[in-house]
Amino acid sequence: MSTFDAILQGFSVSLTPANLWFTFLGCLLGTIVGVLPGLGPAAGIGLLLPITFTMDPTSALIMMAGMYYGAMYGGSTTSILINTPGEAGSVMTALDGYQMARNGRAGAALAVAAIGSFIAGTIGIVALSLLAVPLAEVAIDFGPAEYFCLMLFAMAAVSSLTGSSVAKGMFATMLGLAVATVGVDLQSGLARFTLDVPQLEEGIDFLVVVVGLFAIGEVLSGIEQYLRGDTAVLRIQGRLWLTREEWRRSVGPILRGSMIGFFKGVLPGAGATISTILSYVLEKRLSKHPEKFGTGMIEGVAGPESANNASTCGVMVPLLALGIPGSATTAVLLGAFIMYGIQPGPLLFDTRPDLVWGLVDSMYVGNLMLLILNLPLVGLFVRILYIPKTILLPMVLAICLIGVYTINNSTFDVWLALGFGVLGYAFRKLDIPLAPIVLAVVLGGTMEQSFRRALSISDGSPAIFVSSGIAITLLIAALVMLCLPLIVALVARMRRRSRQAGGASVAH
Amino acid sequence: MTDILIVVAMAACTAAYAALAAAIPVLNIGDPLGPRAFPTLIAVGMGLSALLLLGEIWRARRRAAPSAPAQSQPPLGGRGILTLGAVVALFALYILVVEPLGFVLASAVFLMVCCTLLNRRAWRVHALVAVGLPLALYGLLAKLLMVPLPAGLLPF
């Protein structure tokens, strides 16, 4: 069956009434989670996952993917109206979006964010459909050694790119891997790092970590922000549409942002956030009035918002084709796949084409739904922002308790989640990135297994990790990722030196 | 100063993890590598990251010597820290009583106290939320979606 046929077949899955309903539900919940302070897509999916155990996996995954890209739409709303990004991908949107709102163009800012996201989402899904299969074909011969190197590369990229310091990112990764080693070792049956606590024998569930770090920790940060004083919510003014002039100015940024976002999303690392920064910088450089950026330029909203949404399609490529997530939210999605007993990766395209293409095709439908949800109905979601934080944040805590409690019906997990919550709050203050922890917790088990399997094959010789071109390339790429900040600093210093030397010779 | 404390905490974390890893017995069953090798590598990686941070601090010191790092936000006052601590304590209490009292009652008490702690004036609204939200969630999850939640003292 050709890929094209498979894509068409996928629509027969995604367009069933049940799956249409779950796409809608996912997009709706995603938008709400994106708007809500203290909840992002990673925590939202994590909280939803335990109650979907009994559902059909395809429908459940369609709903969770909907939540992921839906949150990107919702996040822009808070960026524009209260200057507080609902999630990390919307940070750049706040720069000009909030200023547009203050200038009375909130309607246009919200409209361009929604339209840009829609166009970018559509371009991204087409690219995803085209790119996923070739990538899966490359990966089909991967052995455990190649998989280990691939995971090492993904972790190196995420540690290096998500924070301000490689050392902190690397520590976060190691901490996540350490959490993943807690529990009974699968091959020897020995309990490791359990401290004789029986509840730890099955390991620490990644959902506990996700809800702790991203929901409870975020609520604590939200309370701190509230105690420092709140920002007022701006009213939506102006028609929710663009003038001809604004439309003309937005088309270029939307298309360029889509490209940047998609390809940045395919590469593991900070995905959405970095692509929005790149898009913003690019638009500023291309603009005839770079000095006006930050005062409410529509290009500064259109570009990053499109990049943000296209990157959610980009990150699905390595997730589906290789089984490797490139961000915290996709790590949670991978955890969801595994929980349903489905291993994403090259074989998935052959064994479950209905699931893969049903999921991908549901994203077309979902983006269309989100456009409708976010333009005519944006006023409804904004009302969530009028609910005082003093009520919203405790509500989120109560929802966290249910979400974690229902994983194993035990309060032990909730205690752990509270611990991770306090840790997440502290890490946020200390500028230690959280995404690498989640990625490592989800990938850690598989990573150790492929490490040990590779060494079993080679009878303990580490040479197996440099025995194939792919493995060597991935190892080098991982090293480059870790040294990237150092290389950048060195190049900058050399340039400065040569400029100083040049200046000195002129003075002579 | 904070950065040095982070390094110390990282080193302590590494030491604790390494000590626990070293205590894993190595038996000759299963694969040749055994259950201790991978955790040992992680401990090494952790230690390296602490050293790397030390290096980063040292480089940053050398570049911009005496000037204190620009603090983006002033530290939270004593009252603020107390409130945050109280929220964490309340959540801990909530975990303690959720099974004996049941989800609805425990959540109602938690929401009422927690919301009122953050904002003393709007207690009427809080009472409404504290009664309504747990009932709505319980009805949706436990009754409609059959998710098991602790019923506790209430008969339903």
XYZ file of C-alpha atoms in Angstrom:
664
model
C 0.000 0.000 0.000
C 1.467 3.354 -0.967
C 1.807 6.147 1.526
C -0.848 8.129 -0.291
C -3.359 5.305 0.039
C -2.444 4.967 3.686
C -3.095 8.671 4.256
C -6.537 8.340 2.642
C -7.219 5.241 4.731
C -6.324 7.272 7.805
C -9.248 9.585 7.146
C -11.613 6.652 7.437
C -10.322 6.312 11.004
C -10.176 9.975 11.955
C -13.575 10.854 10.490
C -15.627 8.321 12.447
C -18.088 10.123 14.747
C -16.344 8.827 17.869
C -12.907 10.009 16.774
C -14.261 13.355 15.578
C -15.698 13.796 19.054
C -12.387 12.916 20.726
C -10.502 15.263 18.399
C -12.905 18.013 19.404
C -12.637 17.155 23.088
C -8.837 17.105 22.889
C -8.688 20.463 21.105
C -11.151 21.998 23.558
C -9.274 20.714 26.607
C -5.993 21.756 24.995
C -7.206 25.302 24.495
C -8.391 25.437 28.112
C -5.099 24.006 29.382
C -3.222 26.512 27.229
C -5.212 29.391 28.712
C -5.124 28.191 32.321
C -2.222 29.426 34.367
C -0.401 26.582 36.088
C -1.237 23.943 33.509
C 0.558 23.296 30.247
C 0.154 20.604 27.598
C 2.600 18.188 29.301
C 0.780 18.298 32.636
C -2.614 18.360 30.928
C -1.924 15.164 28.997
C -0.397 13.623 32.100
C -3.537 14.338 34.120
C -5.838 13.058 31.396
C -3.916 9.843 30.753
C -5.013 7.818 33.819
C -8.699 8.220 32.990
C -8.191 7.041 29.409
C -6.746 3.629 30.319
C -9.880 1.824 29.246
C -10.327 3.738 25.991
C -9.450 2.583 22.493
C -5.767 3.598 22.092
C -6.282 5.309 18.732
C -9.055 7.530 20.091
C -7.116 8.253 23.270
C -3.979 9.236 21.349
C -6.017 11.379 18.954
C -7.451 13.197 21.954
C -4.054 13.689 23.591
C -2.426 14.932 20.396
C -5.347 17.356 20.085
C -4.572 18.605 23.552
C -0.956 19.161 22.552
C -1.520 21.368 19.536
C -4.671 22.850 21.044
C -2.607 24.181 23.939
C -0.445 26.068 21.446
C -3.497 28.007 20.301
C -4.642 28.648 23.861
C -1.206 29.759 24.988
C -1.190 32.654 22.570
C -4.402 34.057 24.047
C -2.841 34.630 27.458
C 0.334 35.992 25.889
C -1.644 38.609 24.052
C -4.151 39.562 26.737
C -2.216 39.349 30.008
C 1.382 39.304 28.839
C 1.792 35.915 30.547
C 2.587 33.099 28.159
C 0.360 30.085 28.852
C 3.218 27.845 27.780
C 6.864 28.273 26.754
C 6.169 28.387 23.022
C 4.193 31.614 23.393
C 6.877 33.697 25.100
C 7.825 35.557 21.917
C 4.173 36.191 21.045
C 3.829 38.227 24.223
C 6.434 40.774 23.062
C 4.382 42.323 20.301
C 1.042 40.654 20.951
C 0.545 42.333 24.312
C 1.588 45.675 22.860
C -0.917 45.243 20.037
C -3.588 44.587 22.649
C -2.576 47.728 24.517
C -2.848 49.640 21.243
C -6.417 48.422 20.897
C -5.653 45.761 18.301
C -6.180 42.704 20.521
C -8.716 41.379 18.045
C -6.238 41.510 15.169
C -3.481 39.935 17.282
C -5.723 37.038 18.321
C -6.951 36.621 14.756
C -3.485 36.534 13.228
C -2.333 34.072 15.902
C -5.217 31.730 15.116
C -4.984 32.069 11.329
C -1.190 31.772 11.372
C -1.421 28.698 13.582
C -3.960 27.168 11.233
C -1.909 27.738 8.091
C 1.268 26.587 9.822
C -0.474 23.541 11.217
C -1.722 22.553 7.773
C 1.706 23.031 6.150
C 3.279 21.123 9.028
C 0.956 18.144 8.705
C 1.609 17.874 4.966
C 5.364 17.932 5.662
C 4.892 15.398 8.462
C 3.034 13.066 6.100
C 5.830 13.325 3.548
C 8.813 13.046 5.865
C 7.799 10.418 8.423
C 7.867 7.380 6.130
C 11.362 7.957 4.623
C 12.759 8.551 8.111
C 11.127 5.373 9.392
C 12.700 3.462 6.519
C 16.163 4.671 7.505
C 15.577 3.551 11.066
C 14.276 0.101 10.252
C 17.755 -1.502 10.449
C 18.670 0.183 13.746
C 20.033 -2.255 16.307
C 20.220 -1.622 20.046
C 23.580 0.147 19.675
C 22.160 2.627 17.149
C 19.112 3.194 19.326
C 21.294 3.872 22.331
C 23.309 6.419 20.339
C 20.112 8.007 19.031
C 18.737 8.440 22.555
C 22.072 9.824 23.694
C 21.881 12.372 20.884
C 18.307 13.361 21.747
C 19.207 13.831 25.405
C 22.380 15.770 24.595
C 20.370 18.093 22.346
C 17.667 18.655 24.934
C 20.163 19.213 27.782
C 22.170 21.634 25.728
C 19.346 23.639 24.177
C 16.655 23.983 26.842
C 18.467 25.976 29.480
C 21.011 28.693 29.937
C 23.727 26.305 31.106
C 24.842 22.958 29.650
C 25.955 21.778 33.096
C 22.478 22.315 34.561
C 20.819 20.690 31.557
C 23.128 17.701 31.835
C 22.451 17.384 35.557
C 18.705 17.464 34.876
C 19.127 14.637 32.345
C 21.166 12.535 34.770
C 18.613 13.119 37.513
C 15.861 11.920 35.192
C 17.860 8.826 34.270
C 18.464 8.195 37.962
C 14.710 8.358 38.639
C 14.183 5.885 35.790
C 16.522 3.349 37.401
C 14.421 3.162 40.589
C 12.558 -0.132 40.892
C 13.072 -3.787 40.084
C 15.647 -4.360 37.352
C 13.983 -6.230 34.492
C 16.894 -8.514 33.653
C 18.165 -9.592 37.061
C 15.020 -9.130 39.140
C 16.935 -7.111 41.723
C 15.332 -4.123 43.424
C 17.431 -1.006 42.872
C 17.250 2.315 44.752
C 13.987 1.325 46.435
C 15.242 2.029 49.986
C 13.095 -0.969 51.023
C 9.911 0.921 50.209
C 7.600 -1.659 48.588
C 5.714 0.977 46.569
C 8.930 1.897 44.791
C 9.497 -1.606 43.458
C 7.460 -0.979 40.346
C 9.423 2.174 39.718
C 8.369 5.811 39.764
C 5.613 6.397 37.220
C 6.560 9.111 34.734
C 3.126 10.676 35.217
C 3.981 11.368 38.851
C 7.079 13.224 37.714
C 5.248 15.137 34.984
C 2.333 16.254 37.155
C 4.708 17.119 39.994
C 7.162 19.156 37.964
C 4.808 20.757 35.481
C 1.527 21.127 37.372
C 2.204 21.329 41.113
C 5.504 23.167 40.608
C 3.841 25.551 38.174
C 1.010 26.261 40.639
C 3.552 27.127 43.327
C 5.239 29.521 40.879
C 1.814 30.924 40.017
C 1.066 31.565 43.699
C 4.395 33.323 44.075
C 3.585 35.504 41.091
C 0.171 36.284 42.541
C 1.760 37.263 45.855
C 3.996 39.666 43.965
C 1.027 41.322 42.283
C -1.008 40.442 39.241
C -1.225 41.813 35.735
C -4.606 43.045 34.602
C -6.457 41.271 31.809
C -6.877 43.453 28.744
C -10.292 43.507 27.106
C -10.601 42.341 23.531
C -11.047 45.422 21.428
C -11.510 45.792 17.730
C -12.953 43.389 15.219
C -11.611 39.833 15.375
C -10.229 40.057 11.894
C -7.358 41.610 9.996
C -7.365 44.685 7.834
C -6.106 44.218 4.292
C -2.865 45.939 5.265
C -2.298 43.694 8.300
C -3.070 40.639 6.232
C -0.497 41.645 3.600
C 2.147 42.117 6.282
C 1.397 38.733 7.908
C 1.527 36.340 4.957
C 5.333 36.297 4.662
C 6.004 35.797 8.388
C 3.402 33.014 8.559
C 4.982 31.064 5.694
C 8.560 31.596 6.897
C 7.577 30.803 10.488
C 5.937 27.552 9.353
C 9.132 26.387 7.671
C 11.379 27.296 10.608
C 8.978 25.743 13.092
C 8.606 22.469 11.275
C 12.302 21.806 10.709
C 13.272 22.997 14.155
C 10.613 20.666 15.523
C 12.040 17.653 13.685
C 15.415 18.166 15.371
C 15.332 17.271 19.051
C 15.911 20.108 21.456
C 13.798 22.967 22.618
C 11.637 22.646 19.488
C 8.836 25.139 19.788
C 10.543 27.730 21.948
C 13.724 28.045 19.898
C 11.850 28.119 16.611
C 9.708 31.037 17.847
C 12.830 32.967 18.824
C 14.424 32.282 15.423
C 11.286 33.354 13.614
C 11.007 36.571 15.644
C 14.650 37.469 15.038
C 14.305 36.702 11.325
C 11.206 38.903 10.941
C 12.907 41.708 12.809
C 15.922 41.475 10.534
C 13.820 41.374 7.356
C 11.593 44.241 8.432
C 12.052 47.771 7.145
C 11.263 49.002 10.650
C 13.158 46.725 13.039
C 13.079 49.450 15.685
C 9.298 49.162 15.916
C 9.445 45.522 17.068
C 8.266 45.283 20.645
C 5.746 48.076 20.171
C 3.012 45.967 18.568
C 4.191 44.779 15.147
C 1.847 42.172 13.676
C 4.823 40.395 12.042
C 6.151 39.666 15.541
C 2.951 37.785 16.361
C 2.348 36.073 13.020
C 5.846 34.578 12.634
C 6.432 33.063 16.089
C 2.846 31.829 16.420
C 3.149 29.992 13.103
C 6.552 28.594 14.028
C 5.138 27.436 17.333
C 2.327 25.504 15.727
C 4.349 24.062 12.857
C 6.875 22.725 15.344
C 4.176 20.607 17.003
C 3.898 18.788 13.664
C 7.669 18.630 13.300
C 8.186 16.923 16.657
C 5.673 14.250 15.688
C 8.091 13.104 12.937
C 10.835 11.658 15.188
C 8.214 10.572 17.712
C 6.295 8.429 15.233
C 9.142 7.350 12.955
C 11.883 6.723 15.538
C 10.074 6.586 18.867
C 12.255 9.438 20.106
C 10.605 12.500 21.638
C 12.279 15.880 21.306
C 10.474 17.776 24.058
C 8.739 17.332 27.397
C 5.244 17.106 25.933
C 6.216 14.583 23.268
C 7.988 12.589 25.983
C 4.646 12.392 27.782
C 2.987 11.366 24.506
C 5.605 8.628 24.090
C 4.838 7.486 27.631
C 1.179 7.330 26.621
C 1.975 5.187 23.567
C 4.016 2.796 25.702
C 1.285 2.646 28.322
C -1.098 1.373 25.654
C 1.475 -1.234 24.670
C 2.321 0.497 21.389
C 5.974 1.151 20.600
C 6.324 4.066 18.174
C 9.109 3.606 15.683
C 9.760 2.343 12.184
C 7.675 -0.811 12.594
C 4.575 1.103 13.648
C 3.982 2.258 10.068
C 3.681 -1.368 8.973
C 1.926 -2.854 11.964
C -0.557 -0.072 12.803
C -1.000 2.157 9.736
C -4.569 2.794 10.898
C -3.304 4.302 14.144
C -0.470 6.357 12.635
C -2.459 7.847 9.786
C -5.651 8.104 11.802
C -3.674 10.199 14.280
C -1.960 12.309 11.620
C -5.194 12.896 9.717
C -7.012 13.835 12.910
C -4.574 16.730 13.125
C -5.942 18.201 9.877
C -9.431 18.038 11.302
C -8.291 19.288 14.692
C -6.612 22.362 13.264
C -9.803 23.271 11.469
C -11.772 22.837 14.708
C -9.274 24.981 16.576
C -9.617 27.788 14.061
C -13.344 27.817 14.777
C -12.860 27.425 18.524
C -10.326 30.212 18.682
C -11.859 32.853 16.477
C -15.600 33.148 17.091
C -15.362 31.545 20.509
C -12.221 33.198 21.828
C -14.365 35.426 24.043
C -15.540 32.347 25.882
C -12.023 31.140 26.699
C -10.958 34.581 27.774
C -13.526 34.309 30.540
C -11.277 31.707 32.167
C -8.775 34.514 32.616
C -11.332 36.545 34.564
C -11.590 33.808 37.201
C -9.320 34.951 40.024
C -6.054 33.057 40.334
C -6.765 32.561 44.023
C -9.515 30.152 42.991
C -7.935 28.716 39.835
C -4.651 27.634 41.390
C -6.154 25.628 44.297
C -8.545 24.069 41.757
C -5.585 22.911 39.671
C -4.051 21.391 42.822
C -7.235 19.430 43.505
C -7.221 18.169 39.903
C -3.566 17.143 40.314
C -4.502 15.073 43.351
C -7.159 13.180 41.401
C -4.898 12.736 38.379
C -2.042 11.238 40.349
C -4.224 9.275 42.765
C -5.996 7.447 39.940
C -2.736 6.109 38.418
C -2.440 3.380 41.074
C -5.199 4.321 43.522
C -2.626 5.190 46.103
C -1.710 8.294 48.049
C 1.954 7.284 47.914
C 2.174 8.563 44.334
C 0.607 11.855 45.397
C 3.268 12.305 48.082
C 5.944 11.690 45.453
C 4.259 14.170 43.110
C 4.236 16.797 45.858
C 7.966 16.171 46.325
C 8.580 16.614 42.609
C 6.392 19.721 42.708
C 8.533 21.396 45.354
C 11.630 20.274 43.437
C 10.226 21.698 40.197
C 9.490 25.017 41.891
C 13.046 25.166 43.239
C 14.563 24.143 39.902
C 12.601 26.849 38.127
C 14.062 29.416 40.523
C 17.568 28.017 40.070
C 17.254 27.995 36.285
C 17.623 24.211 36.027
C 15.554 23.079 33.017
C 12.739 20.596 33.627
C 12.227 19.182 30.118
C 15.407 17.016 30.198
C 14.224 15.363 33.424
C 10.948 14.220 31.895
C 12.618 13.103 28.680
C 15.147 11.048 30.639
C 12.514 9.522 32.927
C 10.500 8.342 29.927
C 13.464 7.170 27.839
C 15.672 5.919 30.682
C 14.309 2.380 30.865
C 14.559 1.786 27.102
C 17.957 3.408 27.026
C 19.377 1.087 29.682
C 17.834 -1.934 27.978
C 19.336 -1.089 24.589
C 22.681 -0.331 26.237
C 22.758 -3.725 27.909
C 21.387 -5.573 24.902
C 24.040 -4.014 22.658
C 26.778 -5.109 25.036
C 25.276 -8.592 25.264
C 25.502 -8.870 21.487
C 29.125 -7.744 21.476
C 30.059 -9.844 24.526
C 30.842 -6.784 26.568
C 32.963 -4.947 24.021
C 32.086 -1.216 23.846
C 33.344 -1.194 20.241
C 29.785 -1.989 19.164
C 28.832 1.660 19.740
C 31.260 2.728 16.994
C 30.673 -0.238 14.717
C 28.303 1.420 12.252
C 28.327 4.705 10.398
C 24.965 5.716 11.858
C 26.099 5.087 15.432
C 29.328 7.051 14.942
C 27.464 9.945 13.311
C 24.963 10.075 16.169
C 27.702 9.971 18.813
C 29.572 12.815 17.120
C 26.332 14.770 16.803
C 25.694 14.254 20.533
C 29.163 15.549 21.386
C 28.720 18.567 19.119
C 25.409 19.328 20.868
C 27.047 19.277 24.295
C 29.954 21.424 23.141
C 27.750 23.799 21.148
C 27.752 26.678 23.689
C 31.527 26.315 24.060
C 32.025 26.390 20.283
C 29.809 29.448 19.948
C 31.756 31.226 22.696
C 35.099 30.313 21.119
C 34.061 31.539 17.675
C 32.828 34.794 19.198
C 36.117 35.276 21.057
C 38.176 34.550 17.950
C 36.142 37.065 15.988
C 36.650 39.656 18.702
C 40.397 38.939 18.732
C 40.737 39.217 14.985
C 38.742 42.434 15.030
C 40.964 43.846 17.790
C 44.046 42.743 15.877
C 42.637 44.363 12.753
C 41.879 47.556 14.688
C 45.404 47.591 16.132
C 47.069 47.243 12.761
C 44.975 50.112 11.404
C 46.104 52.269 14.341
C 49.736 51.585 13.582
C 26.898 32.248 45.912
C 23.690 30.471 44.918
C 25.574 28.740 42.128
C 28.147 27.346 44.552
C 25.290 26.017 46.693
C 23.830 24.330 43.605
C 27.183 22.655 42.965
C 27.271 21.447 46.581
C 23.726 20.077 46.273
C 24.619 18.390 42.975
C 27.691 16.805 44.551
C 25.637 15.570 47.519
C 23.066 14.108 45.134
C 25.829 12.386 43.155
C 27.386 10.948 46.303
C 24.061 9.593 47.567
C 23.205 8.034 44.216
C 26.692 6.562 43.786
C 26.585 5.064 47.281
C 23.230 3.409 46.572
C 24.490 2.203 43.188
C 27.587 0.676 44.753
C 25.345 -1.268 47.126
C 23.614 -3.107 44.271
C 24.860 -6.700 44.377
C 26.246 -8.064 41.127
C 25.058 -11.611 40.488
C 25.993 -13.697 37.525
C 22.483 -14.021 36.196
C 20.879 -12.280 33.261
C 23.068 -10.233 30.957
C 26.862 -9.929 31.223
C 26.690 -6.279 32.239
C 24.527 -6.697 35.314
C 22.263 -4.212 37.088
C 25.020 -1.959 38.448
C 26.799 -0.747 35.309
C 24.230 1.721 33.985
C 23.576 3.436 37.343
C 27.357 3.756 37.752
C 27.537 5.559 34.416
C 24.727 7.870 35.533
C 26.588 8.661 38.745
C 29.687 9.504 36.696
C 27.595 11.747 34.432
C 26.099 13.494 37.467
C 29.519 14.120 38.931
C 30.750 15.456 35.591
C 27.832 17.875 35.374
C 28.691 19.233 38.852
C 32.314 19.746 37.755
C 31.125 21.353 34.535
C 28.969 23.811 36.506
C 31.973 24.654 38.668
C 33.876 25.380 35.451
C 31.053 27.558 34.141
C 30.953 29.569 37.379
C 34.712 30.012 37.304
C 34.611 31.255 33.712
C 31.764 33.640 34.435
C 33.629 35.008 37.499
C 36.743 35.644 35.461
C 34.857 37.477 32.781
C 32.755 39.833 34.873
C 34.654 39.791 38.133
C 33.202 41.689 41.089
C 29.788 42.831 39.870
C 26.928 40.924 41.480
C 24.687 39.028 39.050
C 21.675 41.117 38.113
C 18.752 39.770 40.083
C 15.706 39.896 37.859
C 13.256 39.760 40.756
C 13.583 40.798 44.377
C 13.355 37.878 46.814
C 9.907 37.035 48.103
C 9.187 38.533 51.532
C 8.802 36.481 54.714
C 5.033 36.670 54.480
C 5.104 35.333 50.929
C 7.338 32.403 51.831
C 5.031 31.639 54.752
C 1.982 31.594 52.457
C 3.714 29.315 49.959
C 4.791 26.994 52.751
C 1.233 26.988 54.080
C -0.115 25.937 50.662
C 2.366 23.037 50.519
C 1.426 22.016 54.083
C -2.274 22.213 53.215
C -1.741 19.982 50.195
C 0.111 17.485 52.393
C -2.820 17.520 54.824
C -5.168 17.029 51.889
C -3.248 13.869 50.870
C -3.456 12.604 54.457
C -7.214 12.946 54.795
C -8.380 12.162 51.257
C -8.819 8.433 51.896
C -10.433 8.556 55.370
C -12.686 11.556 54.595
C -13.345 10.768 50.951
C -12.617 12.867 47.876
C -15.599 15.214 48.108
C -15.225 16.207 51.755
C -11.441 16.453 51.712
C -11.464 18.553 48.537
C -14.163 20.845 49.894
C -12.122 21.552 53.018
C -8.897 21.960 51.034
C -10.410 24.340 48.483
C -12.168 26.428 51.146
C -9.068 26.855 53.292
C -6.604 27.241 50.428
C -8.628 29.853 48.501
C -9.361 31.807 51.657
C -5.689 31.712 52.605
C -4.821 33.429 49.338
C -7.691 35.896 49.401
C -9.603 36.585 52.641
C -12.411 38.661 51.226
C -14.207 36.449 48.739
C -15.186 33.626 51.090
C -18.747 33.421 49.767
C -17.500 32.603 46.278
C -15.001 30.196 47.761
C -17.720 28.312 49.618
C -19.577 27.922 46.331
C -16.466 26.613 44.561
C -15.542 24.346 47.476
C -18.946 22.659 47.406
C -19.567 22.710 43.653
C -16.266 21.645 42.132
C -15.657 18.455 44.152
C -19.252 17.344 43.581
C -19.023 18.049 39.853
C -15.665 16.276 39.503
C -16.836 13.338 41.587
C -20.027 13.007 39.560
C -18.164 13.193 36.251
C -15.255 10.917 37.133
C -16.518 8.427 39.678
C -20.112 8.137 38.544
C -19.943 8.761 34.785
C -16.466 7.548 33.810
C -16.233 4.926 36.583
C -12.844 6.156 37.793
C -12.401 4.852 41.334
C -12.122 7.742 43.790
C -12.259 7.375 47.567
C -15.861 7.784 48.750
C -14.966 8.093 52.447
C -17.630 9.198 54.910
C -20.258 10.213 52.391
C -22.783 7.522 51.486
C -22.443 7.965 47.686
